[in-house]
Amino acid sequence: AQSVTQPDIHITVSEGASLELRCNYSYGATPYLFWYVQSPGQGLQLLLKYFSGDTLVQGIKGFEAEFKRSQSSFNLRKPSVHWSDAAEYFCAVGATGANNLFFGTGTRLTVIP
Amino acid sequence: EAEVAQSPRYKITEKSQAVAFWCDPISGHATLYWYRQILGQGPELLVQFQDESVVDDSQLPKDRFSAERLKGVDSTLKIQPAELGDSAMYLCASSLDRYEQYFGPGTRLTVT
């Protein structure tokens, strides 16, 4: 069965600093991987996705993520965080033939001036 | 840009009452999903429709929850009777293909 682990519940970074949010997944085959962002009281917005090919994927808002099969990871990165990036970030995995996505428990990002 | 619409945005109801949520997916999206997101957790799928047919409702508590998508467009999720543990955000999503899902703003339900 698929599962997603986001080990960091809450991360605080200074504006302008770099960011890395961790995501580990469990799945027997090649997964489809996603990062979503959720602002308070809002729905989820897709930041980026990985299906196949280049393991470094670029997304919106300056985010990127790298798929590492050997580590079962799909970490999200941003070189310079902006105050508007403060939100909840969810990693999700989908599997070939599966109907739905499995989400991690999320990482809340706080950005301090 | 097309969006998934949901209403109401907020709903407060008393325990044992009935409550309903509505979702209008992005035009042309055949697949529609209802998720429940408990505070501090990620969304969990309740039901998935392909056009008007249910393709996965394995996690839907069918004794109190029901969902329909009669014409294969908009959808309604109903809870009757509501329980305190149903307090959560209910998210609707739609997709053109199986994997890239677009989410609505959600309905925040509080059961008192």
mmCIF file with all atom_site columns, C-alpha atoms in Angstrom:
data_model
loop_
_atom_site.group_PDB
_atom_site.id
_atom_site.type_symbol
_atom_site.label_atom_id
_atom_site.label_alt_id
_atom_site.label_comp_id
_atom_site.label_asym_id
_atom_site.label_entity_id
_atom_site.label_seq_id
_atom_site.pdbx_PDB_ins_code
_atom_site.Cartn_x
_atom_site.Cartn_y
_atom_site.Cartn_z
_atom_site.occupancy
_atom_site.B_iso_or_equiv
_atom_site.pdbx_formal_charge
_atom_site.auth_seq_id
_atom_site.auth_comp_id
_atom_site.auth_asym_id
_atom_site.auth_atom_id
_atom_site.pdbx_PDB_model_num
ATOM 1   C CA . ALA A 1 1   ? 0.000   0.000  0.000   1.00 0.00 ? 1   ALA A CA 1
ATOM 2   C CA . GLN A 1 2   ? 1.104   3.518  -0.674  1.00 0.00 ? 2   GLN A CA 1
ATOM 3   C CA . SER A 1 3   ? 2.071   5.856  2.132   1.00 0.00 ? 3   SER A CA 1
ATOM 4   C CA . VAL A 1 4   ? 3.704   9.240  2.481   1.00 0.00 ? 4   VAL A CA 1
ATOM 5   C CA . THR A 1 5   ? 5.744   10.566 5.367   1.00 0.00 ? 5   THR A CA 1
ATOM 6   C CA . GLN A 1 6   ? 6.492   14.206 5.943   1.00 0.00 ? 6   GLN A CA 1
ATOM 7   C CA . PRO A 1 7   ? 8.759   14.131 8.991   1.00 0.00 ? 7   PRO A CA 1
ATOM 8   C CA . ASP A 1 8   ? 8.685   17.855 9.706   1.00 0.00 ? 8   ASP A CA 1
ATOM 9   C CA . ILE A 1 9   ? 5.405   19.092 11.172  1.00 0.00 ? 9   ILE A CA 1
ATOM 10  C CA . HIS A 1 10  ? 6.492   22.717 11.335  1.00 0.00 ? 10  HIS A CA 1
ATOM 11  C CA . ILE A 1 11  ? 9.437   24.604 9.841   1.00 0.00 ? 11  ILE A CA 1
ATOM 12  C CA . THR A 1 12  ? 10.386  28.228 10.399  1.00 0.00 ? 12  THR A CA 1
ATOM 13  C CA . VAL A 1 13  ? 12.714  30.028 8.009   1.00 0.00 ? 13  VAL A CA 1
ATOM 14  C CA . SER A 1 14  ? 13.793  33.607 7.555   1.00 0.00 ? 14  SER A CA 1
ATOM 15  C CA . GLU A 1 15  ? 12.680  35.469 4.463   1.00 0.00 ? 15  GLU A CA 1
ATOM 16  C CA . GLY A 1 16  ? 15.351  35.106 1.785   1.00 0.00 ? 16  GLY A CA 1
ATOM 17  C CA . ALA A 1 17  ? 16.706  31.878 3.223   1.00 0.00 ? 17  ALA A CA 1
ATOM 18  C CA . SER A 1 18  ? 16.643  28.600 1.356   1.00 0.00 ? 18  SER A CA 1
ATOM 19  C CA . LEU A 1 19  ? 14.026  25.951 2.057   1.00 0.00 ? 19  LEU A CA 1
ATOM 20  C CA . GLU A 1 20  ? 13.853  22.190 1.874   1.00 0.00 ? 20  GLU A CA 1
ATOM 21  C CA . LEU A 1 21  ? 10.766  20.220 2.845   1.00 0.00 ? 21  LEU A CA 1
ATOM 22  C CA . ARG A 1 22  ? 11.165  16.490 3.181   1.00 0.00 ? 22  ARG A CA 1
ATOM 23  C CA . CYS A 1 23  ? 8.915   13.805 1.774   1.00 0.00 ? 23  CYS A CA 1
ATOM 24  C CA . ASN A 1 24  ? 9.404   10.042 1.855   1.00 0.00 ? 24  ASN A CA 1
ATOM 25  C CA . TYR A 1 25  ? 7.057   7.618  0.196   1.00 0.00 ? 25  TYR A CA 1
ATOM 26  C CA . SER A 1 26  ? 6.409   3.925  0.282   1.00 0.00 ? 26  SER A CA 1
ATOM 27  C CA . TYR A 1 27  ? 5.349   2.188  -2.892  1.00 0.00 ? 27  TYR A CA 1
ATOM 28  C CA . GLY A 1 28  ? 6.521   -0.902 -4.723  1.00 0.00 ? 28  GLY A CA 1
ATOM 29  C CA . ALA A 1 29  ? 6.679   0.525  -8.225  1.00 0.00 ? 29  ALA A CA 1
ATOM 30  C CA . THR A 1 30  ? 7.437   3.894  -9.738  1.00 0.00 ? 30  THR A CA 1
ATOM 31  C CA . PRO A 1 31  ? 5.095   6.347  -8.095  1.00 0.00 ? 31  PRO A CA 1
ATOM 32  C CA . TYR A 1 32  ? 3.545   9.504  -9.345  1.00 0.00 ? 32  TYR A CA 1
ATOM 33  C CA . LEU A 1 33  ? 4.556   12.262 -6.921  1.00 0.00 ? 33  LEU A CA 1
ATOM 34  C CA . PHE A 1 34  ? 3.072   15.651 -6.214  1.00 0.00 ? 34  PHE A CA 1
ATOM 35  C CA . TRP A 1 35  ? 3.544   18.672 -4.011  1.00 0.00 ? 35  TRP A CA 1
ATOM 36  C CA . TYR A 1 36  ? 0.540   20.810 -3.117  1.00 0.00 ? 36  TYR A CA 1
ATOM 37  C CA . VAL A 1 37  ? 0.345   24.040 -1.126  1.00 0.00 ? 37  VAL A CA 1
ATOM 38  C CA . GLN A 1 38  ? -2.598  25.105 1.020   1.00 0.00 ? 38  GLN A CA 1
ATOM 39  C CA . SER A 1 39  ? -3.084  28.592 2.417   1.00 0.00 ? 39  SER A CA 1
ATOM 40  C CA . PRO A 1 40  ? -5.210  28.900 5.574   1.00 0.00 ? 40  PRO A CA 1
ATOM 41  C CA . GLY A 1 41  ? -8.850  28.116 4.909   1.00 0.00 ? 41  GLY A CA 1
ATOM 42  C CA . GLN A 1 42  ? -8.212  27.425 1.248   1.00 0.00 ? 42  GLN A CA 1
ATOM 43  C CA . GLY A 1 43  ? -8.071  24.469 -1.080  1.00 0.00 ? 43  GLY A CA 1
ATOM 44  C CA . LEU A 1 44  ? -4.904  22.869 -2.387  1.00 0.00 ? 44  LEU A CA 1
ATOM 45  C CA . GLN A 1 45  ? -2.871  24.242 -5.274  1.00 0.00 ? 45  GLN A CA 1
ATOM 46  C CA . LEU A 1 46  ? -0.567  22.006 -7.289  1.00 0.00 ? 46  LEU A CA 1
ATOM 47  C CA . LEU A 1 47  ? 3.053   23.179 -7.123  1.00 0.00 ? 47  LEU A CA 1
ATOM 48  C CA . LEU A 1 48  ? 4.686   20.463 -9.214  1.00 0.00 ? 48  LEU A CA 1
ATOM 49  C CA . LYS A 1 49  ? 4.493   16.819 -10.200 1.00 0.00 ? 49  LYS A CA 1
ATOM 50  C CA . TYR A 1 50  ? 6.755   13.955 -11.188 1.00 0.00 ? 50  TYR A CA 1
ATOM 51  C CA . PHE A 1 51  ? 5.637   11.172 -13.484 1.00 0.00 ? 51  PHE A CA 1
ATOM 52  C CA . SER A 1 52  ? 8.813   10.038 -15.228 1.00 0.00 ? 52  SER A CA 1
ATOM 53  C CA . GLY A 1 53  ? 11.958  11.308 -16.920 1.00 0.00 ? 53  GLY A CA 1
ATOM 54  C CA . ASP A 1 54  ? 14.157  14.031 -15.472 1.00 0.00 ? 54  ASP A CA 1
ATOM 55  C CA . THR A 1 55  ? 14.248  13.545 -11.719 1.00 0.00 ? 55  THR A CA 1
ATOM 56  C CA . LEU A 1 56  ? 14.529  17.282 -11.041 1.00 0.00 ? 56  LEU A CA 1
ATOM 57  C CA . VAL A 1 57  ? 11.207  18.939 -11.699 1.00 0.00 ? 57  VAL A CA 1
ATOM 58  C CA . GLN A 1 58  ? 10.403  22.606 -11.741 1.00 0.00 ? 58  GLN A CA 1
ATOM 59  C CA . GLY A 1 59  ? 7.149   23.984 -10.478 1.00 0.00 ? 59  GLY A CA 1
ATOM 60  C CA . ILE A 1 60  ? 5.347   27.226 -9.968  1.00 0.00 ? 60  ILE A CA 1
ATOM 61  C CA . LYS A 1 61  ? 6.404   30.023 -7.622  1.00 0.00 ? 61  LYS A CA 1
ATOM 62  C CA . GLY A 1 62  ? 10.089  29.110 -7.956  1.00 0.00 ? 62  GLY A CA 1
ATOM 63  C CA . PHE A 1 63  ? 9.800   25.682 -6.338  1.00 0.00 ? 63  PHE A CA 1
ATOM 64  C CA . GLU A 1 64  ? 11.582  22.556 -7.479  1.00 0.00 ? 64  GLU A CA 1
ATOM 65  C CA . ALA A 1 65  ? 11.688  18.960 -6.276  1.00 0.00 ? 65  ALA A CA 1
ATOM 66  C CA . GLU A 1 66  ? 14.016  16.068 -6.828  1.00 0.00 ? 66  GLU A CA 1
ATOM 67  C CA . PHE A 1 67  ? 12.951  12.447 -7.091  1.00 0.00 ? 67  PHE A CA 1
ATOM 68  C CA . LYS A 1 68  ? 15.489  10.067 -5.563  1.00 0.00 ? 68  LYS A CA 1
ATOM 69  C CA . ARG A 1 69  ? 14.452  6.486  -6.057  1.00 0.00 ? 69  ARG A CA 1
ATOM 70  C CA . SER A 1 70  ? 17.249  5.070  -3.899  1.00 0.00 ? 70  SER A CA 1
ATOM 71  C CA . GLN A 1 71  ? 16.045  7.129  -0.942  1.00 0.00 ? 71  GLN A CA 1
ATOM 72  C CA . SER A 1 72  ? 12.310  6.937  -1.730  1.00 0.00 ? 72  SER A CA 1
ATOM 73  C CA . SER A 1 73  ? 12.257  10.698 -1.406  1.00 0.00 ? 73  SER A CA 1
ATOM 74  C CA . PHE A 1 74  ? 10.782  13.660 -3.224  1.00 0.00 ? 74  PHE A CA 1
ATOM 75  C CA . ASN A 1 75  ? 11.987  16.732 -1.352  1.00 0.00 ? 75  ASN A CA 1
ATOM 76  C CA . LEU A 1 76  ? 10.739  20.200 -2.184  1.00 0.00 ? 76  LEU A CA 1
ATOM 77  C CA . ARG A 1 77  ? 13.187  23.088 -2.406  1.00 0.00 ? 77  ARG A CA 1
ATOM 78  C CA . LYS A 1 78  ? 13.226  26.806 -2.948  1.00 0.00 ? 78  LYS A CA 1
ATOM 79  C CA . PRO A 1 79  ? 16.426  28.876 -3.025  1.00 0.00 ? 79  PRO A CA 1
ATOM 80  C CA . SER A 1 80  ? 14.950  32.034 -1.492  1.00 0.00 ? 80  SER A CA 1
ATOM 81  C CA . VAL A 1 81  ? 11.740  32.040 0.501   1.00 0.00 ? 81  VAL A CA 1
ATOM 82  C CA . HIS A 1 82  ? 9.253   34.911 0.352   1.00 0.00 ? 82  HIS A CA 1
ATOM 83  C CA . TRP A 1 83  ? 6.838   35.865 3.120   1.00 0.00 ? 83  TRP A CA 1
ATOM 84  C CA . SER A 1 84  ? 3.959   34.831 0.855   1.00 0.00 ? 84  SER A CA 1
ATOM 85  C CA . ASP A 1 85  ? 5.243   31.236 0.880   1.00 0.00 ? 85  ASP A CA 1
ATOM 86  C CA . ALA A 1 86  ? 3.972   30.774 4.427   1.00 0.00 ? 86  ALA A CA 1
ATOM 87  C CA . ALA A 1 87  ? 1.410   27.973 4.132   1.00 0.00 ? 87  ALA A CA 1
ATOM 88  C CA . GLU A 1 88  ? 0.899   24.241 4.601   1.00 0.00 ? 88  GLU A CA 1
ATOM 89  C CA . TYR A 1 89  ? 2.676   21.968 2.151   1.00 0.00 ? 89  TYR A CA 1
ATOM 90  C CA . PHE A 1 90  ? 1.501   18.472 1.288   1.00 0.00 ? 90  PHE A CA 1
ATOM 91  C CA . CYS A 1 91  ? 3.334   15.730 -0.515  1.00 0.00 ? 91  CYS A CA 1
ATOM 92  C CA . ALA A 1 92  ? 1.165   13.143 -2.257  1.00 0.00 ? 92  ALA A CA 1
ATOM 93  C CA . VAL A 1 93  ? 1.712   9.879  -4.084  1.00 0.00 ? 93  VAL A CA 1
ATOM 94  C CA . GLY A 1 94  ? -0.398  8.195  -6.719  1.00 0.00 ? 94  GLY A CA 1
ATOM 95  C CA . ALA A 1 95  ? 0.171   4.796  -8.202  1.00 0.00 ? 95  ALA A CA 1
ATOM 96  C CA . THR A 1 96  ? -0.364  3.291  -11.600 1.00 0.00 ? 96  THR A CA 1
ATOM 97  C CA . GLY A 1 97  ? -3.854  1.915  -11.762 1.00 0.00 ? 97  GLY A CA 1
ATOM 98  C CA . ALA A 1 98  ? -4.882  3.520  -8.495  1.00 0.00 ? 98  ALA A CA 1
ATOM 99  C CA . ASN A 1 99  ? -7.807  5.862  -8.340  1.00 0.00 ? 99  ASN A CA 1
ATOM 100 C CA . ASN A 1 100 ? -6.656  8.418  -5.867  1.00 0.00 ? 100 ASN A CA 1
ATOM 101 C CA . LEU A 1 101 ? -3.819  10.228 -4.205  1.00 0.00 ? 101 LEU A CA 1
ATOM 102 C CA . PHE A 1 102 ? -2.391  9.487  -0.778  1.00 0.00 ? 102 PHE A CA 1
ATOM 103 C CA . PHE A 1 103 ? -1.339  12.573 1.106   1.00 0.00 ? 103 PHE A CA 1
ATOM 104 C CA . GLY A 1 104 ? 1.192   13.125 3.838   1.00 0.00 ? 104 GLY A CA 1
ATOM 105 C CA . THR A 1 105 ? 0.217   14.923 7.019   1.00 0.00 ? 105 THR A CA 1
ATOM 106 C CA . GLY A 1 106 ? 1.704   18.173 5.813   1.00 0.00 ? 106 GLY A CA 1
ATOM 107 C CA . THR A 1 107 ? 4.455   20.585 6.836   1.00 0.00 ? 107 THR A CA 1
ATOM 108 C CA . ARG A 1 108 ? 3.509   24.032 8.049   1.00 0.00 ? 108 ARG A CA 1
ATOM 109 C CA . LEU A 1 109 ? 5.934   26.710 6.893   1.00 0.00 ? 109 LEU A CA 1
ATOM 110 C CA . THR A 1 110 ? 6.359   29.927 8.842   1.00 0.00 ? 110 THR A CA 1
ATOM 111 C CA . VAL A 1 111 ? 8.417   32.725 7.306   1.00 0.00 ? 111 VAL A CA 1
ATOM 112 C CA . ILE A 1 112 ? 9.894   35.351 9.612   1.00 0.00 ? 112 ILE A CA 1
ATOM 113 C CA . PRO A 1 113 ? 11.071  38.782 8.432   1.00 0.00 ? 113 PRO A CA 1
ATOM 114 C CA . GLU B 2 1   ? -8.747  30.436 -15.267 1.00 0.00 ? 1   GLU B CA 1
ATOM 115 C CA . ALA B 2 2   ? -11.370 27.754 -14.621 1.00 0.00 ? 2   ALA B CA 1
ATOM 116 C CA . GLU B 2 3   ? -11.831 26.726 -11.006 1.00 0.00 ? 3   GLU B CA 1
ATOM 117 C CA . VAL B 2 4   ? -13.652 24.147 -8.942  1.00 0.00 ? 4   VAL B CA 1
ATOM 118 C CA . ALA B 2 5   ? -16.534 25.792 -7.115  1.00 0.00 ? 5   ALA B CA 1
ATOM 119 C CA . GLN B 2 6   ? -17.816 24.677 -3.728  1.00 0.00 ? 6   GLN B CA 1
ATOM 120 C CA . SER B 2 7   ? -20.589 25.903 -1.487  1.00 0.00 ? 7   SER B CA 1
ATOM 121 C CA . PRO B 2 8   ? -21.118 26.736 1.226   1.00 0.00 ? 8   PRO B CA 1
ATOM 122 C CA . ARG B 2 9   ? -17.652 27.795 2.317   1.00 0.00 ? 9   ARG B CA 1
ATOM 123 C CA . TYR B 2 10  ? -18.542 27.432 5.982   1.00 0.00 ? 10  TYR B CA 1
ATOM 124 C CA . LYS B 2 11  ? -21.269 25.429 7.680   1.00 0.00 ? 11  LYS B CA 1
ATOM 125 C CA . ILE B 2 12  ? -22.128 25.101 11.341  1.00 0.00 ? 12  ILE B CA 1
ATOM 126 C CA . THR B 2 13  ? -24.658 22.446 12.240  1.00 0.00 ? 13  THR B CA 1
ATOM 127 C CA . GLU B 2 14  ? -25.847 20.676 15.325  1.00 0.00 ? 14  GLU B CA 1
ATOM 128 C CA . LYS B 2 15  ? -25.215 17.041 16.003  1.00 0.00 ? 15  LYS B CA 1
ATOM 129 C CA . SER B 2 16  ? -27.843 14.751 14.418  1.00 0.00 ? 16  SER B CA 1
ATOM 130 C CA . GLN B 2 17  ? -28.818 17.301 11.777  1.00 0.00 ? 17  GLN B CA 1
ATOM 131 C CA . ALA B 2 18  ? -28.454 16.763 8.048   1.00 0.00 ? 18  ALA B CA 1
ATOM 132 C CA . VAL B 2 19  ? -25.956 18.756 6.017   1.00 0.00 ? 19  VAL B CA 1
ATOM 133 C CA . ALA B 2 20  ? -25.129 18.926 2.322   1.00 0.00 ? 20  ALA B CA 1
ATOM 134 C CA . PHE B 2 21  ? -22.221 20.266 0.317   1.00 0.00 ? 21  PHE B CA 1
ATOM 135 C CA . TRP B 2 22  ? -22.153 21.123 -3.347  1.00 0.00 ? 22  TRP B CA 1
ATOM 136 C CA . CYS B 2 23  ? -19.333 20.987 -5.870  1.00 0.00 ? 23  CYS B CA 1
ATOM 137 C CA . ASP B 2 24  ? -19.119 22.178 -9.465  1.00 0.00 ? 24  ASP B CA 1
ATOM 138 C CA . PRO B 2 25  ? -15.991 20.835 -11.177 1.00 0.00 ? 25  PRO B CA 1
ATOM 139 C CA . ILE B 2 26  ? -14.015 22.428 -13.952 1.00 0.00 ? 26  ILE B CA 1
ATOM 140 C CA . SER B 2 27  ? -15.937 22.142 -17.194 1.00 0.00 ? 27  SER B CA 1
ATOM 141 C CA . GLY B 2 28  ? -15.009 19.007 -19.098 1.00 0.00 ? 28  GLY B CA 1
ATOM 142 C CA . HIS B 2 29  ? -13.456 17.208 -16.148 1.00 0.00 ? 29  HIS B CA 1
ATOM 143 C CA . ALA B 2 30  ? -14.980 13.751 -16.049 1.00 0.00 ? 30  ALA B CA 1
ATOM 144 C CA . THR B 2 31  ? -13.449 12.713 -12.748 1.00 0.00 ? 31  THR B CA 1
ATOM 145 C CA . LEU B 2 32  ? -14.620 14.237 -9.477  1.00 0.00 ? 32  LEU B CA 1
ATOM 146 C CA . TYR B 2 33  ? -13.327 13.548 -5.981  1.00 0.00 ? 33  TYR B CA 1
ATOM 147 C CA . TRP B 2 34  ? -14.552 14.320 -2.485  1.00 0.00 ? 34  TRP B CA 1
ATOM 148 C CA . TYR B 2 35  ? -11.908 14.435 0.236   1.00 0.00 ? 35  TYR B CA 1
ATOM 149 C CA . ARG B 2 36  ? -12.166 14.968 3.971   1.00 0.00 ? 36  ARG B CA 1
ATOM 150 C CA . GLN B 2 37  ? -9.363  16.843 5.697   1.00 0.00 ? 37  GLN B CA 1
ATOM 151 C CA . ILE B 2 38  ? -9.276  16.719 9.479   1.00 0.00 ? 38  ILE B CA 1
ATOM 152 C CA . LEU B 2 39  ? -7.386  19.577 11.099  1.00 0.00 ? 39  LEU B CA 1
ATOM 153 C CA . GLY B 2 40  ? -3.669  18.882 11.101  1.00 0.00 ? 40  GLY B CA 1
ATOM 154 C CA . GLN B 2 41  ? -3.873  16.050 8.601   1.00 0.00 ? 41  GLN B CA 1
ATOM 155 C CA . GLY B 2 42  ? -3.730  15.550 4.876   1.00 0.00 ? 42  GLY B CA 1
ATOM 156 C CA . PRO B 2 43  ? -6.841  15.015 2.770   1.00 0.00 ? 43  PRO B CA 1
ATOM 157 C CA . GLU B 2 44  ? -8.319  11.526 2.624   1.00 0.00 ? 44  GLU B CA 1
ATOM 158 C CA . LEU B 2 45  ? -10.471 10.350 -0.247  1.00 0.00 ? 45  LEU B CA 1
ATOM 159 C CA . LEU B 2 46  ? -14.122 9.734  0.510   1.00 0.00 ? 46  LEU B CA 1
ATOM 160 C CA . VAL B 2 47  ? -15.507 9.064  -2.959  1.00 0.00 ? 47  VAL B CA 1
ATOM 161 C CA . GLN B 2 48  ? -14.485 9.270  -6.594  1.00 0.00 ? 48  GLN B CA 1
ATOM 162 C CA . PHE B 2 49  ? -16.791 9.627  -9.591  1.00 0.00 ? 49  PHE B CA 1
ATOM 163 C CA . GLN B 2 50  ? -16.071 8.967  -13.223 1.00 0.00 ? 50  GLN B CA 1
ATOM 164 C CA . ASP B 2 51  ? -18.854 10.855 -14.986 1.00 0.00 ? 51  ASP B CA 1
ATOM 165 C CA . GLU B 2 52  ? -21.951 9.851  -13.023 1.00 0.00 ? 52  GLU B CA 1
ATOM 166 C CA . SER B 2 53  ? -20.579 6.533  -11.776 1.00 0.00 ? 53  SER B CA 1
ATOM 167 C CA . VAL B 2 54  ? -18.911 5.887  -8.450  1.00 0.00 ? 54  VAL B CA 1
ATOM 168 C CA . VAL B 2 55  ? -15.532 4.240  -8.988  1.00 0.00 ? 55  VAL B CA 1
ATOM 169 C CA . ASP B 2 56  ? -14.283 4.267  -5.400  1.00 0.00 ? 56  ASP B CA 1
ATOM 170 C CA . ASP B 2 57  ? -16.286 4.803  -2.235  1.00 0.00 ? 57  ASP B CA 1
ATOM 171 C CA . SER B 2 58  ? -14.417 2.367  -0.047  1.00 0.00 ? 58  SER B CA 1
ATOM 172 C CA . GLN B 2 59  ? -13.646 5.026  2.583   1.00 0.00 ? 59  GLN B CA 1
ATOM 173 C CA . LEU B 2 60  ? -17.096 6.607  2.604   1.00 0.00 ? 60  LEU B CA 1
ATOM 174 C CA . PRO B 2 61  ? -19.015 5.916  5.857   1.00 0.00 ? 61  PRO B CA 1
ATOM 175 C CA . LYS B 2 62  ? -22.092 4.768  4.044   1.00 0.00 ? 62  LYS B CA 1
ATOM 176 C CA . ASP B 2 63  ? -24.302 4.579  7.115   1.00 0.00 ? 63  ASP B CA 1
ATOM 177 C CA . ARG B 2 64  ? -24.365 8.386  7.244   1.00 0.00 ? 64  ARG B CA 1
ATOM 178 C CA . PHE B 2 65  ? -22.659 9.738  4.136   1.00 0.00 ? 65  PHE B CA 1
ATOM 179 C CA . SER B 2 66  ? -23.993 9.740  0.603   1.00 0.00 ? 66  SER B CA 1
ATOM 180 C CA . ALA B 2 67  ? -22.755 11.288 -2.610  1.00 0.00 ? 67  ALA B CA 1
ATOM 181 C CA . GLU B 2 68  ? -24.276 11.732 -6.006  1.00 0.00 ? 68  GLU B CA 1
ATOM 182 C CA . ARG B 2 69  ? -23.380 13.144 -9.379  1.00 0.00 ? 69  ARG B CA 1
ATOM 183 C CA . LEU B 2 70  ? -26.591 12.590 -11.256 1.00 0.00 ? 70  LEU B CA 1
ATOM 184 C CA . LYS B 2 71  ? -25.783 14.209 -14.590 1.00 0.00 ? 71  LYS B CA 1
ATOM 185 C CA . GLY B 2 72  ? -22.070 13.693 -14.447 1.00 0.00 ? 72  GLY B CA 1
ATOM 186 C CA . VAL B 2 73  ? -21.370 17.352 -13.808 1.00 0.00 ? 73  VAL B CA 1
ATOM 187 C CA . ASP B 2 74  ? -21.912 18.834 -10.363 1.00 0.00 ? 74  ASP B CA 1
ATOM 188 C CA . SER B 2 75  ? -22.035 16.748 -7.230  1.00 0.00 ? 75  SER B CA 1
ATOM 189 C CA . THR B 2 76  ? -23.560 16.756 -3.765  1.00 0.00 ? 76  THR B CA 1
ATOM 190 C CA . LEU B 2 77  ? -22.149 15.182 -0.609  1.00 0.00 ? 77  LEU B CA 1
ATOM 191 C CA . LYS B 2 78  ? -24.601 14.647 2.230   1.00 0.00 ? 78  LYS B CA 1
ATOM 192 C CA . ILE B 2 79  ? -24.172 13.718 5.867   1.00 0.00 ? 79  ILE B CA 1
ATOM 193 C CA . GLN B 2 80  ? -27.167 12.530 7.863   1.00 0.00 ? 80  GLN B CA 1
ATOM 194 C CA . PRO B 2 81  ? -27.019 12.565 10.798  1.00 0.00 ? 81  PRO B CA 1
ATOM 195 C CA . ALA B 2 82  ? -23.946 14.671 11.466  1.00 0.00 ? 82  ALA B CA 1
ATOM 196 C CA . GLU B 2 83  ? -21.699 13.678 14.352  1.00 0.00 ? 83  GLU B CA 1
ATOM 197 C CA . LEU B 2 84  ? -19.128 15.701 16.269  1.00 0.00 ? 84  LEU B CA 1
ATOM 198 C CA . GLY B 2 85  ? -16.321 13.748 14.611  1.00 0.00 ? 85  GLY B CA 1
ATOM 199 C CA . ASP B 2 86  ? -17.453 14.932 11.191  1.00 0.00 ? 86  ASP B CA 1
ATOM 200 C CA . SER B 2 87  ? -16.053 18.395 11.853  1.00 0.00 ? 87  SER B CA 1
ATOM 201 C CA . ALA B 2 88  ? -13.489 18.863 9.099   1.00 0.00 ? 88  ALA B CA 1
ATOM 202 C CA . MET B 2 89  ? -12.761 20.539 5.789   1.00 0.00 ? 89  MET B CA 1
ATOM 203 C CA . TYR B 2 90  ? -14.503 18.849 2.871   1.00 0.00 ? 90  TYR B CA 1
ATOM 204 C CA . LEU B 2 91  ? -12.609 19.312 -0.360  1.00 0.00 ? 91  LEU B CA 1
ATOM 205 C CA . CYS B 2 92  ? -13.792 18.669 -3.877  1.00 0.00 ? 92  CYS B CA 1
ATOM 206 C CA . ALA B 2 93  ? -11.366 18.111 -6.719  1.00 0.00 ? 93  ALA B CA 1
ATOM 207 C CA . SER B 2 94  ? -11.696 17.376 -10.402 1.00 0.00 ? 94  SER B CA 1
ATOM 208 C CA . SER B 2 95  ? -9.378  16.087 -13.049 1.00 0.00 ? 95  SER B CA 1
ATOM 209 C CA . LEU B 2 96  ? -9.183  15.620 -16.777 1.00 0.00 ? 96  LEU B CA 1
ATOM 210 C CA . ASP B 2 97  ? -6.787  12.727 -16.448 1.00 0.00 ? 97  ASP B CA 1
ATOM 211 C CA . ARG B 2 98  ? -6.349  10.379 -13.563 1.00 0.00 ? 98  ARG B CA 1
ATOM 212 C CA . TYR B 2 99  ? -3.621  12.166 -11.701 1.00 0.00 ? 99  TYR B CA 1
ATOM 213 C CA . GLU B 2 100 ? -3.568  15.947 -11.961 1.00 0.00 ? 100 GLU B CA 1
ATOM 214 C CA . GLN B 2 101 ? -6.296  17.040 -9.606  1.00 0.00 ? 101 GLN B CA 1
ATOM 215 C CA . TYR B 2 102 ? -7.572  20.587 -9.187  1.00 0.00 ? 102 TYR B CA 1
ATOM 216 C CA . PHE B 2 103 ? -9.042  21.446 -5.810  1.00 0.00 ? 103 PHE B CA 1
ATOM 217 C CA . GLY B 2 104 ? -11.828 23.757 -4.805  1.00 0.00 ? 104 GLY B CA 1
ATOM 218 C CA . PRO B 2 105 ? -11.660 26.088 -1.781  1.00 0.00 ? 105 PRO B CA 1
ATOM 219 C CA . GLY B 2 106 ? -13.400 23.564 0.461   1.00 0.00 ? 106 GLY B CA 1
ATOM 220 C CA . THR B 2 107 ? -16.289 23.637 2.909   1.00 0.00 ? 107 THR B CA 1
ATOM 221 C CA . ARG B 2 108 ? -15.362 23.990 6.568   1.00 0.00 ? 108 ARG B CA 1
ATOM 222 C CA . LEU B 2 109 ? -17.893 22.004 8.620   1.00 0.00 ? 109 LEU B CA 1
ATOM 223 C CA . THR B 2 110 ? -18.289 22.484 12.346  1.00 0.00 ? 110 THR B CA 1
ATOM 224 C CA . VAL B 2 111 ? -20.632 20.141 14.198  1.00 0.00 ? 111 VAL B CA 1
ATOM 225 C CA . THR B 2 112 ? -21.741 21.350 17.637  1.00 0.00 ? 112 THR B CA 1
#
